[in-house]
PDB file of C-alpha atoms in Angstrom:
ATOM      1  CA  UNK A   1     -41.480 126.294  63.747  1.00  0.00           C
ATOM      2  CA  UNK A   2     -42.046 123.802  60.906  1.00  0.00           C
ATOM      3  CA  UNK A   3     -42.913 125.218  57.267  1.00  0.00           C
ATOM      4  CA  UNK A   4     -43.695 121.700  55.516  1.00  0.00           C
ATOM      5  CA  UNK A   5     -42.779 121.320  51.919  1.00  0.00           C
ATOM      6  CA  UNK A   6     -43.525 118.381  49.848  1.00  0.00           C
ATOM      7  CA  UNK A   7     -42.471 117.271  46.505  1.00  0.00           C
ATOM      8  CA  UNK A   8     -44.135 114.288  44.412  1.00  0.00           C
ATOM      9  CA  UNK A   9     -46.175 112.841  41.432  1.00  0.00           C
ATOM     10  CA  UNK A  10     -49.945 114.193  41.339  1.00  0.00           C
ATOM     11  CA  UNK A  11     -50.542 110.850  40.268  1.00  0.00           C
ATOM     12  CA  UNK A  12     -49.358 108.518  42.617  1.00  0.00           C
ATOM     13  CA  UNK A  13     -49.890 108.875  46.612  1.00  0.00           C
ATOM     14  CA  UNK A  14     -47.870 105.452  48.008  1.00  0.00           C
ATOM     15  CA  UNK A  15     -46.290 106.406  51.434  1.00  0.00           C
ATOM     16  CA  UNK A  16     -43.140 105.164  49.786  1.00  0.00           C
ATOM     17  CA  UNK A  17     -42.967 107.828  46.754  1.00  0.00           C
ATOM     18  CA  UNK A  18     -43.879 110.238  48.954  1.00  0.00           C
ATOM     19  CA  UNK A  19     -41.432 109.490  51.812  1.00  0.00           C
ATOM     20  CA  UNK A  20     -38.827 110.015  49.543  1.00  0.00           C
ATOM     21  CA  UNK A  21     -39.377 113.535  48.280  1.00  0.00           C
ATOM     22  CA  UNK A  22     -40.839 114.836  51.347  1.00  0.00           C
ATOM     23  CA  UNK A  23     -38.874 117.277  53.098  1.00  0.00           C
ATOM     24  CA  UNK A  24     -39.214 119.410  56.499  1.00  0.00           C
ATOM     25  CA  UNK A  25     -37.748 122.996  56.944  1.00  0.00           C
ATOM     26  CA  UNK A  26     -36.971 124.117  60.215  1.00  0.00           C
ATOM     27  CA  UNK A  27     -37.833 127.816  61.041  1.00  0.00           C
ATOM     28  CA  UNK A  28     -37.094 129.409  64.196  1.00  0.00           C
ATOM     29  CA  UNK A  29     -38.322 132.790  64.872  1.00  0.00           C
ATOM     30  CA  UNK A  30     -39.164 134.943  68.365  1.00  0.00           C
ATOM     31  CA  UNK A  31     -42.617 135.399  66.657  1.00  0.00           C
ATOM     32  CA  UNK A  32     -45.561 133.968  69.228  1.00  0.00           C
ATOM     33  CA  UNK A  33     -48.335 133.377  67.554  1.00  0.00           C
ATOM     34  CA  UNK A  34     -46.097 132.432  64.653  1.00  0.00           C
ATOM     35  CA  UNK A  35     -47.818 132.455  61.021  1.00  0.00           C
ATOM     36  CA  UNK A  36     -46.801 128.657  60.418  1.00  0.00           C
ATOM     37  CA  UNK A  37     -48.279 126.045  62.005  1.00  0.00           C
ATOM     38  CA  UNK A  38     -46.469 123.209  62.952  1.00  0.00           C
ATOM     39  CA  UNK A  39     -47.616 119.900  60.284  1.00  0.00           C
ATOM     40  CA  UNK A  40     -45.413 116.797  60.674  1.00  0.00           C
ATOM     41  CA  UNK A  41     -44.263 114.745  58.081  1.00  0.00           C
ATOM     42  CA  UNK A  42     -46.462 111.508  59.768  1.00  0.00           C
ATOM     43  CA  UNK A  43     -49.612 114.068  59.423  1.00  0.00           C
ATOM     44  CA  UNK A  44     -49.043 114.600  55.501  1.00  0.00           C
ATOM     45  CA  UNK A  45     -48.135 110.993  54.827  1.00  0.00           C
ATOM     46  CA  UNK A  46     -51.502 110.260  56.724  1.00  0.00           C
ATOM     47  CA  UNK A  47     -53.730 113.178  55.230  1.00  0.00           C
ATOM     48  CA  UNK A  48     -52.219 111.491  51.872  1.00  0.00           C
ATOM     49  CA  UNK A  49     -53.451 108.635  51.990  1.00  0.00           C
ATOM     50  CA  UNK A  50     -56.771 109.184  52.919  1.00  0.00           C
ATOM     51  CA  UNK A  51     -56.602 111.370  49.873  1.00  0.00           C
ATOM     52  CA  UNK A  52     -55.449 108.227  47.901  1.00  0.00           C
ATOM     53  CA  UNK A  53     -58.048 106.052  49.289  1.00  0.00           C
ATOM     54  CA  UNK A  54     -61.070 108.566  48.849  1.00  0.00           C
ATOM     55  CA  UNK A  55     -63.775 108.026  45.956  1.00  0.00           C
ATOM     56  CA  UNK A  56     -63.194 110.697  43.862  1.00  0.00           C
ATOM     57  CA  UNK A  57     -66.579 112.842  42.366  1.00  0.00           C
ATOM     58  CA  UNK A  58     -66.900 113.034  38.732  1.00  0.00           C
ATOM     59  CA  UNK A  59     -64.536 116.244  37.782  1.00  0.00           C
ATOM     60  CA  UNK A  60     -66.492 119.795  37.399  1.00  0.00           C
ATOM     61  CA  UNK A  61     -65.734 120.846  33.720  1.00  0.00           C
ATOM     62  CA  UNK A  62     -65.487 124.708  33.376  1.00  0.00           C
ATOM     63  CA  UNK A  63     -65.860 126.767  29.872  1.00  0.00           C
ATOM     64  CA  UNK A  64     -65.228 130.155  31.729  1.00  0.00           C
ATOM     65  CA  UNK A  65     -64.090 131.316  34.872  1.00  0.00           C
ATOM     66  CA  UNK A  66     -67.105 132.558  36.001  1.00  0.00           C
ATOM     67  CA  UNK A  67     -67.959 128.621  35.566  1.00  0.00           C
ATOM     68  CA  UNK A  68     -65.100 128.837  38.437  1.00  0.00           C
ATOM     69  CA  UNK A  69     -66.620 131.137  40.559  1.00  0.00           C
ATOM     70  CA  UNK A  70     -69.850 129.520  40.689  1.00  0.00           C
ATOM     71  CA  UNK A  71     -67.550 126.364  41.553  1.00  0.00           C
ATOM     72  CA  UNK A  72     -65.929 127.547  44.401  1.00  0.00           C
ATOM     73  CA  UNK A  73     -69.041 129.896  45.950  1.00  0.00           C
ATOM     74  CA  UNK A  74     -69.793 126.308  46.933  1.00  0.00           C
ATOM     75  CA  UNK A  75     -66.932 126.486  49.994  1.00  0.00           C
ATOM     76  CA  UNK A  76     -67.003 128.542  52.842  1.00  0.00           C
ATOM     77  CA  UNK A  77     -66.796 132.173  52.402  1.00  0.00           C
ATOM     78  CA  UNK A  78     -65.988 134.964  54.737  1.00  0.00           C
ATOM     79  CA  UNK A  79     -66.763 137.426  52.390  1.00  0.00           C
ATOM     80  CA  UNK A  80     -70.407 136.789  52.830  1.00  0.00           C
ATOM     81  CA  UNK A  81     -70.585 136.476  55.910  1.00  0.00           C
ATOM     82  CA  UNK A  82     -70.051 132.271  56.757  1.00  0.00           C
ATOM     83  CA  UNK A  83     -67.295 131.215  59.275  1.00  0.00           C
ATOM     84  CA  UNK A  84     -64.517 129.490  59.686  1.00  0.00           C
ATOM     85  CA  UNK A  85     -61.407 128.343  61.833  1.00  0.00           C
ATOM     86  CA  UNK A  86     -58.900 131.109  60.296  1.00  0.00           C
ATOM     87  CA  UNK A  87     -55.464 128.640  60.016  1.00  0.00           C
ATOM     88  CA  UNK A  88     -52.615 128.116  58.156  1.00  0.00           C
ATOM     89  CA  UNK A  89     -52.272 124.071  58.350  1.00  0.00           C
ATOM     90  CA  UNK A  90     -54.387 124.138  55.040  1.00  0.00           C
ATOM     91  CA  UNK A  91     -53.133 126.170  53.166  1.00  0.00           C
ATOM     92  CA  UNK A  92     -50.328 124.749  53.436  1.00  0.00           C
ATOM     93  CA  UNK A  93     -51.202 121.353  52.961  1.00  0.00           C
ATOM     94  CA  UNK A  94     -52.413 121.954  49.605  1.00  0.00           C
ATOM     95  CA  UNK A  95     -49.891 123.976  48.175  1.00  0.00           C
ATOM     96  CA  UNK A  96     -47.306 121.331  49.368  1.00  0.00           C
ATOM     97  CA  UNK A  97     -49.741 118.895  47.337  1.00  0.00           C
ATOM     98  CA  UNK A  98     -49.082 121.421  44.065  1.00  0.00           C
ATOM     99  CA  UNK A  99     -45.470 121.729  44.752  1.00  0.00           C
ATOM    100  CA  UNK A 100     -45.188 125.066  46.315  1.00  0.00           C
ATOM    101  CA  UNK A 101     -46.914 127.528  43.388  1.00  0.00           C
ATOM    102  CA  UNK A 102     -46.155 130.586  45.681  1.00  0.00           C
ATOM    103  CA  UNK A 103     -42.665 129.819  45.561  1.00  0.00           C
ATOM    104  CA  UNK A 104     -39.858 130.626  42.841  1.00  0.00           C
ATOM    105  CA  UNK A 105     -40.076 134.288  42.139  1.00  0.00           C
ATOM    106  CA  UNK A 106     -39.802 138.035  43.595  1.00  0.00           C
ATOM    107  CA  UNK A 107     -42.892 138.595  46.316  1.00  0.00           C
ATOM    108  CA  UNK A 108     -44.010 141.765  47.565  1.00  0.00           C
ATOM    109  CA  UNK A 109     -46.735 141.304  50.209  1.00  0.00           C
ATOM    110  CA  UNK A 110     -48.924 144.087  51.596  1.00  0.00           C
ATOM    111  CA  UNK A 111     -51.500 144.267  54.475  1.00  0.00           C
ATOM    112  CA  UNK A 112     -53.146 147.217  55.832  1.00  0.00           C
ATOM    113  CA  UNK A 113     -56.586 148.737  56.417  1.00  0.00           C
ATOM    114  CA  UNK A 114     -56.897 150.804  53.827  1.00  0.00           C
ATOM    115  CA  UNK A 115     -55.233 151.604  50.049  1.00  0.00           C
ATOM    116  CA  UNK A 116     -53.876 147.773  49.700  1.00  0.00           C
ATOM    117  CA  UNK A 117     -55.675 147.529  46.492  1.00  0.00           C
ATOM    118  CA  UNK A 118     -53.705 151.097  45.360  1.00  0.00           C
ATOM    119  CA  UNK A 119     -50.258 150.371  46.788  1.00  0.00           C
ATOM    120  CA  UNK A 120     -50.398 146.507  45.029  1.00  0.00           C
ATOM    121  CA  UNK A 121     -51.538 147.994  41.775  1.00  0.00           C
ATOM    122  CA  UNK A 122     -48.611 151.042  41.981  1.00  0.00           C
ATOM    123  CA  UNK A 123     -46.082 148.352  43.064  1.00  0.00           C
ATOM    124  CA  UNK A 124     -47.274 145.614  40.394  1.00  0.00           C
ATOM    125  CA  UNK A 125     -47.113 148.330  37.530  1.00  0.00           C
ATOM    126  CA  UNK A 126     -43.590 149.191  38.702  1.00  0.00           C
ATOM    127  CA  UNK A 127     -42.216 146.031  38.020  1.00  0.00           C
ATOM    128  CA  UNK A 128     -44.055 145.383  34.779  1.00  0.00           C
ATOM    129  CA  UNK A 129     -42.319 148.849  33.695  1.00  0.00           C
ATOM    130  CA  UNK A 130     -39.122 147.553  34.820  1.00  0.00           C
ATOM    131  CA  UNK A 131     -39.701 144.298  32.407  1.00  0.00           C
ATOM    132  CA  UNK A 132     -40.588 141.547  34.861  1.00  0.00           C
ATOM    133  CA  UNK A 133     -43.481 139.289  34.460  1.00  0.00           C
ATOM    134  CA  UNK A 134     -45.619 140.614  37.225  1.00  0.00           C
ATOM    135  CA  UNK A 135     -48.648 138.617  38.737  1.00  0.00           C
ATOM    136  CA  UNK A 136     -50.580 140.547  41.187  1.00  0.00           C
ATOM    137  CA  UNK A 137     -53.688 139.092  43.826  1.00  0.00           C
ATOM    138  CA  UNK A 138     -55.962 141.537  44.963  1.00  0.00           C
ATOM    139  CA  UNK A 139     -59.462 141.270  46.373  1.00  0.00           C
ATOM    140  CA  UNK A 140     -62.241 141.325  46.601  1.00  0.00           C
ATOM    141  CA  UNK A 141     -63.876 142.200  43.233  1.00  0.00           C
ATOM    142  CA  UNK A 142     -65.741 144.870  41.851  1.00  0.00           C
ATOM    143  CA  UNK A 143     -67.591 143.122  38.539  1.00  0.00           C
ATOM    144  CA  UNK A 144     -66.326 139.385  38.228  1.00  0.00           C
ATOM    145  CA  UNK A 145     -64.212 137.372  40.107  1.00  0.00           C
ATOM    146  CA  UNK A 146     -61.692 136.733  37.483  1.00  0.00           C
ATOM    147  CA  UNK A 147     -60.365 140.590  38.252  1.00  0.00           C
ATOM    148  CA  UNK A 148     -58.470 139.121  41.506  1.00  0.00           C
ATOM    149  CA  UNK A 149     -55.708 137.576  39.695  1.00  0.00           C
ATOM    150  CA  UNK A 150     -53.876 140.060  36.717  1.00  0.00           C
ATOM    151  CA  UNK A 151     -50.969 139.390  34.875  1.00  0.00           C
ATOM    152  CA  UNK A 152     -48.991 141.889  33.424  1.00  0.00           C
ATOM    153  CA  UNK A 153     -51.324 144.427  33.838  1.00  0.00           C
ATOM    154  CA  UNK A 154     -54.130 142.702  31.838  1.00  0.00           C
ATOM    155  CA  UNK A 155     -56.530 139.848  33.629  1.00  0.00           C
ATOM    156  CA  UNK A 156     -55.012 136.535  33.033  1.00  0.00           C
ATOM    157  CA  UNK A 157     -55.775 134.709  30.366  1.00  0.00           C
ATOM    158  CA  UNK A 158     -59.226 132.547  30.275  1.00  0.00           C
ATOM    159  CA  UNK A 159     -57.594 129.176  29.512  1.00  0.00           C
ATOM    160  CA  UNK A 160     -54.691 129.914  32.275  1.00  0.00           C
ATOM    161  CA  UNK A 161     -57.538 130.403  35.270  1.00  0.00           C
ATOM    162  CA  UNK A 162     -59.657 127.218  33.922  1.00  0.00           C
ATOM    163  CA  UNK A 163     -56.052 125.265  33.602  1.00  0.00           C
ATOM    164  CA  UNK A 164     -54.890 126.646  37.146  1.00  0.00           C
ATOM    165  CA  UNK A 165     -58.391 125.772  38.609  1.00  0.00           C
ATOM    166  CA  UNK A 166     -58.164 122.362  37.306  1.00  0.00           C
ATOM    167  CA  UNK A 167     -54.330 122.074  38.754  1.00  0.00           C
ATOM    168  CA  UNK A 168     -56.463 122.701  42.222  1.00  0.00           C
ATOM    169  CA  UNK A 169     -59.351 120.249  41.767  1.00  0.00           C
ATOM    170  CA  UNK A 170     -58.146 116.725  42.087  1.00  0.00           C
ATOM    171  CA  UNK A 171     -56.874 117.597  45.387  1.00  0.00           C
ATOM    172  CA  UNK A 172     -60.247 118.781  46.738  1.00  0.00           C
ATOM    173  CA  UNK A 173     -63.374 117.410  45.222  1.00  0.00           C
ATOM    174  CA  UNK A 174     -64.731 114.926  46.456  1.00  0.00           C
ATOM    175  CA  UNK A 175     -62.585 114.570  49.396  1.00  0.00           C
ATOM    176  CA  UNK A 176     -64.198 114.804  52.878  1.00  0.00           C
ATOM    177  CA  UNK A 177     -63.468 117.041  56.007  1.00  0.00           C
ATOM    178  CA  UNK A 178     -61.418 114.719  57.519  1.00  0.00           C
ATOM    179  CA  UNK A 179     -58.672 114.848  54.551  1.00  0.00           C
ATOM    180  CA  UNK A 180     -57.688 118.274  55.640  1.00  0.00           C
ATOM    181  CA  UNK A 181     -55.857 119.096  58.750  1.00  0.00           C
ATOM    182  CA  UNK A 182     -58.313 120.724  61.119  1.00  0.00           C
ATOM    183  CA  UNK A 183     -60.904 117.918  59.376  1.00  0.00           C
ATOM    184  CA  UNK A 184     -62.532 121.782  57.836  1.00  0.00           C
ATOM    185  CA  UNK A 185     -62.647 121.925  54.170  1.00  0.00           C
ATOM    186  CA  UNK A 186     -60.332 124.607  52.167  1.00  0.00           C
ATOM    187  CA  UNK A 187     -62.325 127.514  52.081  1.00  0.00           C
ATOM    188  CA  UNK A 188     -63.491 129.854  48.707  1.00  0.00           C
ATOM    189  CA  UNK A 189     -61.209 132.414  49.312  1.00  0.00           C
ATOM    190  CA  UNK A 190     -58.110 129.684  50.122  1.00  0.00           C
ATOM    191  CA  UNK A 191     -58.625 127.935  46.361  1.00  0.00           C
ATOM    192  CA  UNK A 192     -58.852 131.273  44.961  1.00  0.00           C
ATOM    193  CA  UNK A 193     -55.338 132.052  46.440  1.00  0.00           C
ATOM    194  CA  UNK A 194     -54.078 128.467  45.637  1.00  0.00           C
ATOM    195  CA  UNK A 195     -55.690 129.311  42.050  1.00  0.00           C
ATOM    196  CA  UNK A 196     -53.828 132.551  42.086  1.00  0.00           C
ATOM    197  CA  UNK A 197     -50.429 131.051  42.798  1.00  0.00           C
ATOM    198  CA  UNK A 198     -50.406 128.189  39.675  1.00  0.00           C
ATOM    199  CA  UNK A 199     -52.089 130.577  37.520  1.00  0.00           C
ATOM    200  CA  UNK A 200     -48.630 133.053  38.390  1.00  0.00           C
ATOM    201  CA  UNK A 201     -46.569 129.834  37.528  1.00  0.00           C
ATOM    202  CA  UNK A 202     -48.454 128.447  34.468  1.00  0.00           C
ATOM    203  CA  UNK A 203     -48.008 132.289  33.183  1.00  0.00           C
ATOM    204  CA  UNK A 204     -44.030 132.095  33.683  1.00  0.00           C
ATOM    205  CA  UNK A 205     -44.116 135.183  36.454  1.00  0.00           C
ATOM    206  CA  UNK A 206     -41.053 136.177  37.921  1.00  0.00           C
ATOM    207  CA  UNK A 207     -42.564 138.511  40.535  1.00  0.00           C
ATOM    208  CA  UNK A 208     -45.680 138.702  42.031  1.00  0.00           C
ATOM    209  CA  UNK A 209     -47.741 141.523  44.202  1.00  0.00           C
ATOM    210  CA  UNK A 210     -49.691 139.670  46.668  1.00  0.00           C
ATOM    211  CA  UNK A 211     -52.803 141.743  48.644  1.00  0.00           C
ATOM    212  CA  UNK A 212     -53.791 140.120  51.906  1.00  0.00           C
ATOM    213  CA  UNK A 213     -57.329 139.559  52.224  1.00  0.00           C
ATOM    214  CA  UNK A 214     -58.258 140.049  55.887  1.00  0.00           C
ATOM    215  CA  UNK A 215     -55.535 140.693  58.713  1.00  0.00           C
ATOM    216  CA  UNK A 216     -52.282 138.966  57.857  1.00  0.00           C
ATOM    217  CA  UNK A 217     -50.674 136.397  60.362  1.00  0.00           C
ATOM    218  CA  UNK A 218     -53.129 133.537  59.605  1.00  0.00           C
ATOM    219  CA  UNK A 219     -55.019 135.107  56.039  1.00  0.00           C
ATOM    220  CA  UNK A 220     -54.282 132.998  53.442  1.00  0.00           C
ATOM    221  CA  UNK A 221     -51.859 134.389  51.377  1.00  0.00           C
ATOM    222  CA  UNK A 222     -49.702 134.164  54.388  1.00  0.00           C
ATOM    223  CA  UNK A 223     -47.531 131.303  53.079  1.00  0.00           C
ATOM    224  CA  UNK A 224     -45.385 133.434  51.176  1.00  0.00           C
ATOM    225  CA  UNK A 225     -41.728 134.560  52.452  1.00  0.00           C
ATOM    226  CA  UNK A 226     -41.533 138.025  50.475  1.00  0.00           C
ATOM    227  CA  UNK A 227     -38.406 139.859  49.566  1.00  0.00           C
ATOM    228  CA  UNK A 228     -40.680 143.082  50.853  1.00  0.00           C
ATOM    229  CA  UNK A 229     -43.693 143.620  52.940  1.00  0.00           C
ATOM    230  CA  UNK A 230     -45.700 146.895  53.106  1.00  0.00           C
ATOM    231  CA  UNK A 231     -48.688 147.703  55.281  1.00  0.00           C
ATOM    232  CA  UNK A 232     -50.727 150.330  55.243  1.00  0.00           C
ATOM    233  CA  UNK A 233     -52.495 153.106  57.623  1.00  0.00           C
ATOM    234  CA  UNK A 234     -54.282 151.016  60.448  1.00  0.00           C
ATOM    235  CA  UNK A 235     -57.573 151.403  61.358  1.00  0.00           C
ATOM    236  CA  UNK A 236     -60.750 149.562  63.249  1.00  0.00           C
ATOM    237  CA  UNK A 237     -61.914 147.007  60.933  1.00  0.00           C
ATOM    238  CA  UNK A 238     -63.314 143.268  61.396  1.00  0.00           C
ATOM    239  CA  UNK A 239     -63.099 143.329  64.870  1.00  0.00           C
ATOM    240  CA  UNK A 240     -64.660 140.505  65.202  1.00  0.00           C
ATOM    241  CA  UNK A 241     -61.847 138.571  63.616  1.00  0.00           C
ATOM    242  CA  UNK A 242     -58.886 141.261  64.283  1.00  0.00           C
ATOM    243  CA  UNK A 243     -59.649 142.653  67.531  1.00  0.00           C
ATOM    244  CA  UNK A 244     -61.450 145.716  69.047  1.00  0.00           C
ATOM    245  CA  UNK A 245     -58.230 148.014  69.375  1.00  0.00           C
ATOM    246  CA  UNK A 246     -55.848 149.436  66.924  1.00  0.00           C
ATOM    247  CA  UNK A 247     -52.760 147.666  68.502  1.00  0.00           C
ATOM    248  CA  UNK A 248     -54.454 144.496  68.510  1.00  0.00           C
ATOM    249  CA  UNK A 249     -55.311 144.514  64.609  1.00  0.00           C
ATOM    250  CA  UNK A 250     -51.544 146.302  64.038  1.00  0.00           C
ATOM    251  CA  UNK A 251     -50.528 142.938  65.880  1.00  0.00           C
ATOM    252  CA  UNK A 252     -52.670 140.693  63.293  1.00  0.00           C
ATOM    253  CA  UNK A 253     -51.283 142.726  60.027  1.00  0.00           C
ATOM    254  CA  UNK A 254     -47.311 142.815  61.423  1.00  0.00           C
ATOM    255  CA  UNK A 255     -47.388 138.969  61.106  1.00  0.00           C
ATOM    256  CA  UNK A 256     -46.353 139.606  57.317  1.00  0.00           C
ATOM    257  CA  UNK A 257     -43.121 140.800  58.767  1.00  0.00           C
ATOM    258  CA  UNK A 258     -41.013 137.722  58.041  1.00  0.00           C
ATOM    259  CA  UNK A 259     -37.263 137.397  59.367  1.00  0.00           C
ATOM    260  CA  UNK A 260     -34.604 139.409  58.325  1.00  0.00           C
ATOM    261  CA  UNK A 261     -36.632 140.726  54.838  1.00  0.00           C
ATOM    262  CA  UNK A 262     -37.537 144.560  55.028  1.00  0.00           C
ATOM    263  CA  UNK A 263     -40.766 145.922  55.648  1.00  0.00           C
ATOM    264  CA  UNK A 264     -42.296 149.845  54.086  1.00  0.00           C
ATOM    265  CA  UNK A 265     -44.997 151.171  56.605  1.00  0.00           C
ATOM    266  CA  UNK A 266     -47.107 154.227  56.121  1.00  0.00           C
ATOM    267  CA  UNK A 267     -48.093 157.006  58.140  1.00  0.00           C
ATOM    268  CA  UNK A 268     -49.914 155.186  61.297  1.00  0.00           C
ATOM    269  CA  UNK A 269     -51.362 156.019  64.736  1.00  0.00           C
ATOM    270  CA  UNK A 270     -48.707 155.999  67.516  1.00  0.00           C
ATOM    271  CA  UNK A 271     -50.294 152.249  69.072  1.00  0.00           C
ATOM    272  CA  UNK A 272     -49.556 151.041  65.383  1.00  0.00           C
ATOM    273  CA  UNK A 273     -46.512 152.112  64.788  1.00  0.00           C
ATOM    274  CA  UNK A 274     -45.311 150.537  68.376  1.00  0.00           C
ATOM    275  CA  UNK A 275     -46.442 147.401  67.129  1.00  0.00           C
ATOM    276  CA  UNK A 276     -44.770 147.392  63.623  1.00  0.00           C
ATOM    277  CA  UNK A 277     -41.014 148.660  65.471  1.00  0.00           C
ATOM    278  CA  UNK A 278     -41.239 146.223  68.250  1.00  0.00           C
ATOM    279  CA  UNK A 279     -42.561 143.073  65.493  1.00  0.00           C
ATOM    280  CA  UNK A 280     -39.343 144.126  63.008  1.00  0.00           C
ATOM    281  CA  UNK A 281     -37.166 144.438  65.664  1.00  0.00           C
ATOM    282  CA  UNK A 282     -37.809 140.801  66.743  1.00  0.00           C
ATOM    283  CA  UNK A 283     -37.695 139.747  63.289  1.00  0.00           C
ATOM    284  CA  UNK A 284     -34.687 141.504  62.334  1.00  0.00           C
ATOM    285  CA  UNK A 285     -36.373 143.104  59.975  1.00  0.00           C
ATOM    286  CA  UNK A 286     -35.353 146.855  58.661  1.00  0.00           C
ATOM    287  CA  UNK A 287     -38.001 149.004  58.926  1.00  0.00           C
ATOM    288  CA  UNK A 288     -38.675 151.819  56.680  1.00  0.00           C
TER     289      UNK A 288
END
């Protein structure tokens, strides 16, 4: 499979600058569906330049980030209820546009049905105590929607979400459907990831605690390659999106399990756990 990463100059878009930095890592893995979908170098040069060529909107200007929130309700969002195409192809797209924020530091990710939100928090504060800058993504939110994205056990800084957020928005307003792959526009929930990730770099983290947000193999944080993956106990949830049987949403969350990097699972039903072996085994992954 083909994980796409691309290096160049927010500011300039030519084919030629961008043919020159562009480069293509080649992943093979026994993992069918696999979480990385296959872009080509031709297909980003292309997307590119559409980007280049489109008539950029007058920029949103944010005092808070609640100003941000309001911003991106204004994309599609699962969380109440809209649909959309769940893929990967975006995702990474755009964080190959930002130069690979999710990249460069010590990832934990962690799926699950239940006590995500618990295990991220124990595993974030962990670190911090052990005197690494921690960043940890959890969701959704209780009160405001700056509460998904903490930094050394404290929200992150005001001016570092409005900076991050404004890292994100020359490479999606004003651009049409048809300058993403899929021709679908990045969804609310993946800017708030991709708003996550260069808010973690901006704030000099050297590890980072990422929560999935609904299944695993194609949810959005699903770009990273962790050092660790956990998932929690199992149960029937989002069927519509997961499945309508335990093994079949165990199937969606074990697509965190990435090659060769261990993987903590809790206590789960026996069709579960069957899953989670068989998924590590193929990925040469230890499981614990």
């Amino acid at each position: 499979m083909c994980r796409v990463y691309a290096r160049f100059s927010r500011r300039h878009f030519h084919e030629q600058s961008i043919g020159k930095e562009l480069k293509v890592l080649d992943r093979t893995t026994t993992d069918k569906p696999s979480p990385f979908l296959r872009i080509s170098a031709s297909r980003v040069l292309t997307m590119t330049r559409r980007q280049a060529h489109a008539s950029p909107m007058p920029r949103a200007r944010f005092a808070s980030s609640d100003d941000v929130f309001q911003y991106l309700l204004g994309y599609v969002n699962v969380e109440k209820g809209q649909k959309t195409e769940f893929k990967l192809d975006r995702m990474l797209f755009l964080a190959a546009l930002l130069g690979n924020p999710h990249t460069g530091r010590l990832t934990i990710h962690i799926a699950g049905s239940k006590g995500k939100g618990s295990v991220s928090t124990m595993c974030a504060n962990i670190l911090h105590a052990a005197g690494m800058r921690v960043g940890i993504y959890t969701s959704p939110h209780l009160l405001r929607w700056k509460e998904r994205i903490a930094f050394a056990g404290k929200e992150m800084p005001e001016s570092t979400l409005i900076r991050a957020m404004e890292e994100v928005l020359p490479f999606v307003e004003g651009r049409s459907a048809d300058c993403f792959p899929g021709e679908e526009l990045p969804t609310y929930f993946e800017l708030t990831t991709l708003v996550a990730f260069c808010a973690f770099r901006a704030a000099g983290c050297n590890a980072q605690v990422i929560e999935t947000g609904l299944g695993g193999r194609l949810d959005s944080t699903n770009i990273v390659d962790p050092d660790v993956a956990a998932i929690t106990p199992i149960e029937l949830e989002h069927t519509q999106f997961l499945g309508d049987s335990i093994a079949k949403i165990a199937f969606e969350k074990a697509g965190i399990i990435k090659s060769g990097k261990p993987v903590c699972i809790a206590i789960q039903k026996p069709e579960a756990r069957i899953v989670f072996e068989s998924k590590a085994e193929a990925m040469g992954s230890r499981l614990y």
